[in-house]
Amino acid sequence: MRLIVTTFVGVVFGFFVGVSFPTLSTKVNLPSSLFPTIDISYIKYKESGIRNAWSSVNNNNDSRSTQAQKLNDTSKILVPSNPRGAERLPPGIVEAESDFYLRRLWGKPSEDLTSKPRYLVTFTVGYEQRKNIDAAVKKFSGNFTILLFHYDGRTTEWDEFEWSKRAIHVSIRKQTKWWYAKRFLHPDIVAPYDYIFIWDEDLGVEHFNAEEYIKLVRKHGLEISQPGLEPSRGLTWKMTKRRGDREVHKETDEKPGWCTDPRMPPCAAFVEIMAPVFSRDAWRCVWHMIQNDLVHGWGLDFALRKCVDPAHEKIGVVDSQWIVHQTVPSLGNQGETQNGKAPWQGVRERCRKEWTMFQSRMTKAEHTYFKDMGIDPSNSTVN
C-alpha cells in the first residue's frame, strides 16, 4: 500500500512539474546541469543562413523577372524599313514582291521553274478577236509571260490554242485594260519583268518581232515606247506614225499651234495608249498615276513624261518594228444604249469626260504641291 501511494504521488508531482515548466523557466534559475549543452552561436548562424537564403531567393526571382521583362521588350520585332504592314516581321521572311510564274502543286519548290521569263505582255481581249491575238502571241518568244484580260467572260474557249494553256487568264466582264492594269499589274507583282507591254487586241503584228524590239529599246535608252504605226489612215498624232528611214524617233513636227514646246507632247515625250511598253522603273511611276475611277486612260499619254527625265530622250517610237492599228471598236460595243445613243457613243463620251477630269486633277495636284512648298505655281517649270 505504501508503494502504491508513493508511486501515485510521484506521478502527480511529475505532471504538475511538467505543466508548470514554461513559467518556472522564466522565473527560476535552473542549474545548467539539468539540460544538455546548447551551442547558441550555432543557432544564430543557422538563423542568419536561412534569412540570407530567403533573401537570395527573392533577389533571384526579382532578377529573373527583370530579365524576362527585358526579353519581352527585345523580342518584339519592329522594323520601320519593312513594307507597310510588315513592320513586325523579321526582314529575312518578308517577300515584298511577287510574279506571274506558274508553279507545280508537287515536288520541291526550288525545282518548279525551268525558266523565268524576263518580259510581260498583256492583251485585253474578247473571244471574237482570238485569231488576231493568236497571231500576236506568236510574235512573243518564251521569254515573255502572256497575260490575257477577258472583258467578255469567255476564257476556256481559248484552250484551242496550245499557248493559252500556259498563259495567265483574268476574267471580269466589261472592263478596260487600264482598269485591269491598276488592279492586277501592281509594280510589286510585275517587278521581275524588265519590260511590260500593255496592248490592245486589234493590232496587226506582221512586221513586228518582240525580241528585236527589246534590243532597240535598250540600244536607244527608251523607258517608255511603242512600235511605229502604219498606215497613216486613222492616225491622230504624227508622233506615232512610222518613219521608214530610221530605227527610232523621239520627236516630230505637228500641226501649227499643237506644241507650245518642241520637247513636249505631242511633238516629243509622247506615245499613245493603244500599245505602250514600259520599263520596270517607269511602270512603277505610271501605275501610281493611273486613277482608280478613270478607266479609259485618256489623257494618260500626255502625262507619261512626268515619270521619266529627260522625257524627250527616254520616250520614243520604234520605227523598224512596227504594227498596224486595225481600229476594231470591240470595247465600244460593251457599252449600253442610253437616251437613244448607241453603246459606242456612250463609251466615247465617257472617254472625253475622263480626259478633262484627269487633266484637272493633275493641274490641281501640282498647284497644291507647289503651294505647300512655298513656290509660286506660275514660276514652276512643270507644264
Coordinates of C-alpha atoms in Angstrom, one line a residue:
M1 CA 0.0 0.0 0.0
R2 CA 2.8 2.3 0.9
L3 CA 4.5 1.6 -2.5
I4 CA 1.3 2.3 -4.4
V5 CA 0.7 5.6 -2.6
T6 CA 4.3 6.7 -3.2
T7 CA 4.1 5.9 -6.9
F8 CA 0.8 7.8 -7.3
V9 CA 2.2 10.9 -5.5
G10 CA 5.3 10.8 -7.8
V11 CA 3.2 10.7 -10.9
V12 CA 1.0 13.6 -9.8
F13 CA 4.0 15.7 -8.8
G14 CA 5.7 15.0 -12.1
F15 CA 2.6 16.0 -14.0
F16 CA 2.4 19.4 -12.2
V17 CA 6.1 20.0 -12.7
G18 CA 5.7 19.4 -16.4
V19 CA 2.7 21.7 -16.7
S20 CA 4.4 24.5 -14.7
F21 CA 7.8 24.2 -16.6
P22 CA 7.5 27.2 -19.0
T23 CA 6.6 29.5 -16.1
L24 CA 9.4 28.1 -14.0
S25 CA 11.9 28.5 -16.8
T26 CA 11.3 32.3 -16.8
K27 CA 11.3 32.6 -13.0
V28 CA 13.6 30.0 -11.8
N29 CA 17.4 29.8 -12.5
L30 CA 17.7 26.1 -13.0
P31 CA 21.2 24.6 -12.9
S32 CA 22.8 24.1 -16.2
S33 CA 23.5 20.5 -15.3
L34 CA 19.8 19.7 -15.7
F35 CA 20.0 20.4 -19.5
P36 CA 22.3 19.3 -22.3
T37 CA 24.8 21.9 -23.5
I38 CA 23.4 24.0 -26.4
D39 CA 25.6 26.0 -28.9
I40 CA 23.7 29.3 -29.1
S41 CA 26.1 30.7 -31.7
Y42 CA 25.3 27.8 -34.0
I43 CA 21.5 28.6 -33.7
K44 CA 22.2 32.2 -34.6
Y45 CA 24.4 31.2 -37.5
K46 CA 21.6 28.9 -38.9
E47 CA 19.0 31.6 -38.5
S48 CA 21.3 34.0 -40.3
G49 CA 21.8 31.5 -43.1
I50 CA 18.1 30.9 -43.5
R51 CA 17.5 34.7 -43.8
N52 CA 20.3 35.0 -46.3
A53 CA 19.0 32.1 -48.3
W54 CA 15.5 33.6 -48.4
S55 CA 16.8 37.0 -49.4
S56 CA 18.8 35.3 -52.2
V57 CA 15.8 33.5 -53.5
N58 CA 13.8 36.8 -53.5
N59 CA 16.7 38.6 -55.3
N60 CA 16.9 35.8 -57.9
N61 CA 13.2 36.0 -58.5
D62 CA 13.4 39.8 -58.9
S63 CA 16.4 39.4 -61.3
R64 CA 14.6 36.7 -63.4
S65 CA 11.5 38.9 -63.6
T66 CA 13.6 41.9 -64.8
Q67 CA 15.4 39.7 -67.3
A68 CA 12.0 38.3 -68.5
Q69 CA 10.7 41.8 -68.9
K70 CA 13.8 42.8 -70.9
L71 CA 13.5 39.7 -73.0
N72 CA 9.8 40.5 -73.8
D73 CA 10.8 44.0 -74.8
T74 CA 13.7 43.0 -77.1
S75 CA 11.8 40.0 -78.6
K76 CA 9.2 42.3 -80.1
I77 CA 10.3 42.9 -83.7
L78 CA 9.7 46.3 -85.2
V79 CA 11.4 47.1 -88.5
P80 CA 10.2 50.5 -89.8
S81 CA 12.0 49.9 -93.2
N82 CA 9.9 46.9 -93.9
P83 CA 6.9 47.3 -96.3
R84 CA 3.9 48.9 -94.7
G85 CA 2.0 46.4 -92.6
A86 CA 5.1 44.1 -92.3
E87 CA 6.9 46.1 -89.6
R88 CA 6.5 43.3 -87.0
L89 CA 8.2 40.7 -89.2
P90 CA 11.9 39.9 -89.4
P91 CA 13.3 41.2 -92.7
G92 CA 14.5 37.8 -93.7
I93 CA 11.0 36.4 -94.0
V94 CA 9.4 39.4 -95.9
E95 CA 8.5 38.7 -99.6
A96 CA 7.7 42.2 -100.8
E97 CA 7.4 41.2 -104.5
S98 CA 5.7 38.5 -106.5
D99 CA 5.4 37.4 -110.1
F100 CA 3.2 35.5 -112.6
Y101 CA 5.4 32.4 -112.8
L102 CA 3.3 29.3 -112.8
R103 CA 4.3 26.7 -110.2
R104 CA 3.6 23.0 -109.6
L105 CA 1.5 21.5 -106.8
W106 CA 4.1 18.8 -106.1
G107 CA 7.8 18.3 -105.8
K108 CA 10.4 20.8 -104.5
P109 CA 9.6 24.5 -104.9
S110 CA 13.2 25.1 -105.9
E111 CA 12.7 22.8 -108.9
D112 CA 9.4 24.3 -110.1
L113 CA 10.8 26.8 -112.7
T114 CA 12.8 25.6 -115.6
S115 CA 13.0 29.2 -116.8
K116 CA 12.0 32.7 -115.7
P117 CA 10.5 35.0 -118.4
R118 CA 12.1 38.4 -118.4
Y119 CA 9.2 40.3 -120.0
L120 CA 5.4 40.5 -119.6
V121 CA 2.9 41.2 -122.4
T122 CA -0.8 41.8 -121.6
F123 CA -3.7 41.9 -124.0
T124 CA -7.3 43.0 -123.1
V125 CA -9.4 40.6 -125.3
G126 CA -12.7 39.4 -126.4
Y127 CA -13.1 35.9 -127.9
E128 CA -14.1 37.4 -131.3
Q129 CA -10.6 38.7 -131.7
R130 CA -9.0 35.3 -131.0
K131 CA -7.3 34.9 -134.4
N132 CA -5.7 38.3 -134.1
I133 CA -4.5 37.6 -130.6
D134 CA -3.2 34.1 -131.7
A135 CA -1.1 35.8 -134.4
A136 CA 0.2 38.4 -131.9
V137 CA 1.1 36.0 -129.2
K138 CA 3.2 34.0 -131.7
K139 CA 5.4 37.1 -132.1
F140 CA 6.5 36.9 -128.5
S141 CA 9.1 34.3 -127.5
G142 CA 9.2 32.0 -124.5
N143 CA 11.0 34.9 -122.7
F144 CA 7.6 36.5 -122.3
T145 CA 4.8 35.8 -119.8
I146 CA 1.4 36.0 -121.6
L147 CA -1.4 37.6 -119.6
L148 CA -4.9 37.9 -121.1
F149 CA -7.6 40.2 -119.5
H150 CA -11.0 38.9 -120.7
Y151 CA -13.7 41.6 -120.9
D152 CA -16.4 39.2 -122.3
G153 CA -16.1 36.5 -119.7
R154 CA -15.1 33.8 -122.2
T155 CA -11.9 32.0 -121.1
T156 CA -12.0 28.2 -121.5
E157 CA -12.6 28.6 -125.2
W158 CA -9.1 29.9 -125.6
D159 CA -7.7 26.5 -124.9
E160 CA -8.0 25.7 -128.6
F161 CA -4.6 27.4 -128.7
E162 CA -1.7 25.5 -127.1
W163 CA -0.1 28.7 -125.7
S164 CA -3.3 29.6 -123.9
K165 CA -2.8 26.6 -121.5
R166 CA 0.4 28.3 -120.3
A167 CA -1.0 31.8 -120.2
I168 CA -2.5 33.7 -117.3
H169 CA -6.2 34.5 -117.7
V170 CA -8.1 37.1 -115.7
S171 CA -11.8 37.5 -116.5
I172 CA -14.0 40.4 -115.4
R173 CA -16.8 41.5 -117.7
K174 CA -16.9 44.9 -119.4
Q175 CA -13.7 46.4 -118.1
T176 CA -10.9 48.2 -119.8
K177 CA -7.2 47.4 -119.9
W178 CA -6.4 50.3 -117.5
W179 CA -8.9 49.1 -115.0
Y180 CA -7.2 45.7 -115.2
A181 CA -3.7 47.2 -115.0
K182 CA -4.5 49.2 -111.9
R183 CA -5.7 46.1 -110.1
F184 CA -3.6 43.3 -111.4
L185 CA -0.3 44.9 -112.5
H186 CA 0.9 46.4 -109.3
P187 CA 4.6 47.2 -109.6
D188 CA 5.5 44.7 -106.8
I189 CA 3.7 42.0 -108.8
V190 CA 5.4 42.7 -112.1
A191 CA 8.8 43.5 -110.5
P192 CA 10.6 40.5 -112.1
Y193 CA 10.0 41.8 -115.6
D194 CA 12.3 44.2 -117.3
Y195 CA 9.6 45.5 -119.7
I196 CA 5.8 45.4 -119.6
F197 CA 3.7 45.5 -122.8
I198 CA 0.1 46.7 -122.2
W199 CA -1.5 46.2 -125.6
D200 CA -4.9 46.4 -127.3
E201 CA -6.4 43.4 -129.1
D202 CA -6.7 45.0 -132.6
L203 CA -3.0 45.3 -133.6
G204 CA -1.6 43.8 -136.7
V205 CA 1.9 42.4 -136.0
E206 CA 3.1 41.0 -139.3
H207 CA 6.1 43.3 -139.2
F208 CA 6.9 43.0 -135.5
N209 CA 9.3 40.9 -133.6
A210 CA 9.3 41.3 -129.8
E211 CA 12.9 40.3 -129.1
E212 CA 14.2 42.7 -131.8
Y213 CA 12.0 45.4 -130.3
I214 CA 13.6 44.9 -126.9
K215 CA 17.1 45.2 -128.4
L216 CA 16.2 48.5 -129.9
V217 CA 14.6 49.9 -126.8
R218 CA 17.7 49.1 -124.8
K219 CA 20.0 50.5 -127.5
H220 CA 18.2 53.8 -127.6
G221 CA 17.6 54.1 -123.9
L222 CA 13.8 54.2 -124.1
E223 CA 11.9 53.8 -120.8
I224 CA 8.5 54.3 -122.4
S225 CA 7.9 53.4 -126.0
Q226 CA 5.6 52.0 -128.7
P227 CA 6.0 50.5 -132.1
G228 CA 5.5 52.8 -135.1
L229 CA 2.0 52.8 -136.6
E230 CA 1.3 52.1 -140.2
P231 CA -0.6 53.1 -142.4
S232 CA -1.3 56.8 -141.8
R233 CA -5.0 56.3 -142.3
G234 CA -6.8 56.9 -139.0
L235 CA -3.8 58.2 -137.1
T236 CA -4.4 61.0 -134.6
W237 CA -0.8 62.0 -133.9
K238 CA 2.1 62.4 -136.2
M239 CA 4.5 61.4 -133.4
T240 CA 3.4 57.7 -133.6
K241 CA 3.5 57.4 -137.3
R242 CA 6.2 55.0 -138.5
R243 CA 9.2 56.5 -140.3
G244 CA 10.8 54.2 -142.8
D245 CA 14.3 55.7 -142.7
R246 CA 15.4 55.0 -139.1
E247 CA 15.2 52.7 -136.1
V248 CA 13.7 55.0 -133.6
H249 CA 12.4 58.6 -133.5
K250 CA 11.8 60.8 -130.4
E251 CA 10.2 63.9 -131.8
T252 CA 8.2 65.2 -134.7
D253 CA 6.6 68.3 -136.3
E254 CA 2.9 68.6 -135.5
K255 CA 0.1 70.8 -136.8
P256 CA 0.6 74.6 -136.1
G257 CA -0.3 75.5 -132.6
W258 CA -0.4 72.0 -131.2
C259 CA 3.0 72.1 -129.5
T260 CA 4.0 75.1 -127.3
D261 CA 7.4 73.4 -126.8
P262 CA 9.1 71.1 -129.3
R263 CA 10.2 68.9 -126.5
M264 CA 6.7 68.5 -125.1
P265 CA 3.7 66.3 -126.2
P266 CA 2.5 65.7 -128.7
C267 CA 5.7 66.8 -130.6
A268 CA 8.0 64.8 -128.2
A269 CA 7.9 62.8 -125.0
F270 CA 4.8 61.1 -126.2
V271 CA 3.3 57.7 -127.2
E272 CA -0.3 56.6 -127.4
I273 CA -2.1 54.3 -125.0
M274 CA -3.0 51.6 -127.5
A275 CA 0.4 49.7 -127.4
P276 CA 2.7 51.2 -124.8
V277 CA 5.8 49.5 -123.5
F278 CA 7.2 50.4 -120.1
S279 CA 10.4 49.7 -118.3
R280 CA 10.1 48.3 -114.8
D281 CA 11.0 51.7 -113.2
A282 CA 8.8 53.7 -115.5
W283 CA 5.8 51.5 -114.8
R284 CA 6.2 51.9 -111.1
C285 CA 5.6 55.6 -111.5
V286 CA 2.9 55.3 -114.2
W287 CA 0.9 52.8 -112.1
H288 CA 0.6 55.3 -109.3
M289 CA -0.6 57.9 -111.7
I290 CA -3.5 55.8 -113.0
Q291 CA -6.7 56.9 -111.4
N292 CA -9.0 54.2 -109.9
D293 CA -12.2 55.6 -111.4
L294 CA -10.9 56.8 -114.8
V295 CA -10.9 53.5 -116.6
H296 CA -10.2 54.6 -120.2
G297 CA -6.8 56.1 -119.7
W298 CA -7.5 59.1 -121.9
G299 CA -5.1 61.9 -121.1
L300 CA -2.6 59.5 -119.6
D301 CA -0.4 59.6 -122.8
F302 CA 0.2 63.3 -122.3
A303 CA 1.3 62.8 -118.7
L304 CA 3.6 59.8 -119.2
R305 CA 6.5 62.2 -119.5
K306 CA 6.3 63.0 -115.8
C307 CA 7.6 59.6 -115.0
V308 CA 11.0 59.8 -116.8
D309 CA 13.6 62.5 -117.1
P310 CA 14.6 63.8 -119.5
A311 CA 11.3 62.7 -121.1
H312 CA 12.2 63.8 -124.7
E313 CA 15.2 61.4 -124.6
K314 CA 13.6 58.5 -122.8
I315 CA 10.2 58.3 -124.6
G316 CA 10.1 57.3 -128.3
V317 CA 8.7 55.3 -131.2
V318 CA 10.4 52.2 -132.6
D319 CA 10.1 52.5 -136.4
S320 CA 11.9 49.4 -137.6
Q321 CA 9.5 47.2 -135.6
W322 CA 6.0 48.4 -136.5
I323 CA 2.4 47.5 -136.2
V324 CA -1.0 48.2 -137.8
H325 CA -3.8 49.6 -135.8
Q326 CA -6.9 47.9 -137.1
T327 CA -9.4 50.1 -135.2
V328 CA -11.8 47.4 -134.3
P329 CA -14.4 49.0 -132.0
S330 CA -14.9 45.9 -129.9
L331 CA -14.7 47.5 -126.5
G332 CA -17.1 50.3 -127.5
N333 CA -19.7 47.6 -128.2
Q334 CA -19.5 46.6 -124.5
G335 CA -21.4 49.7 -123.5
E336 CA -25.1 50.2 -123.1
T337 CA -27.7 52.0 -125.1
Q338 CA -28.9 55.1 -123.2
N339 CA -31.1 58.0 -124.2
G340 CA -31.3 56.7 -127.7
K341 CA -27.5 56.7 -128.2
A342 CA -25.6 53.6 -129.5
P343 CA -23.4 51.8 -127.0
W344 CA -20.1 53.1 -128.6
Q345 CA -21.3 56.7 -128.3
G346 CA -21.7 56.5 -124.6
V347 CA -18.3 54.9 -124.3
R348 CA -16.7 57.7 -126.4
E349 CA -18.4 60.4 -124.3
R350 CA -17.1 58.8 -121.1
C351 CA -13.6 58.8 -122.6
R352 CA -13.7 62.6 -123.3
K353 CA -15.0 63.4 -119.9
E354 CA -12.3 61.3 -118.3
W355 CA -9.6 63.2 -120.3
T356 CA -10.9 66.5 -118.9
M357 CA -11.1 65.1 -115.4
F358 CA -7.6 63.7 -115.4
Q359 CA -6.1 67.0 -116.7
S360 CA -8.0 68.9 -114.0
R361 CA -6.8 66.5 -111.2
M362 CA -3.2 66.7 -112.4
T363 CA -3.2 70.5 -112.5
K364 CA -4.8 70.8 -109.1
A365 CA -2.3 68.3 -107.6
E366 CA 0.7 70.1 -109.0
H367 CA -0.6 73.5 -107.8
T368 CA -1.3 72.2 -104.3
Y369 CA 2.2 70.7 -104.1
F370 CA 4.0 73.9 -105.2
K371 CA 1.8 76.0 -102.8
D372 CA 2.6 73.7 -99.9
M373 CA 6.3 74.0 -100.8
G374 CA 6.0 77.8 -100.8
I375 CA 6.6 78.0 -104.6
D376 CA 4.5 80.2 -106.9
P377 CA 3.0 77.6 -109.4
S378 CA 3.3 80.2 -112.2
N379 CA 7.1 80.1 -111.8
S380 CA 7.4 76.4 -111.8
T381 CA 8.9 74.5 -114.8
V382 CA 6.1 71.9 -114.8
N383 CA 3.7 72.2 -117.8

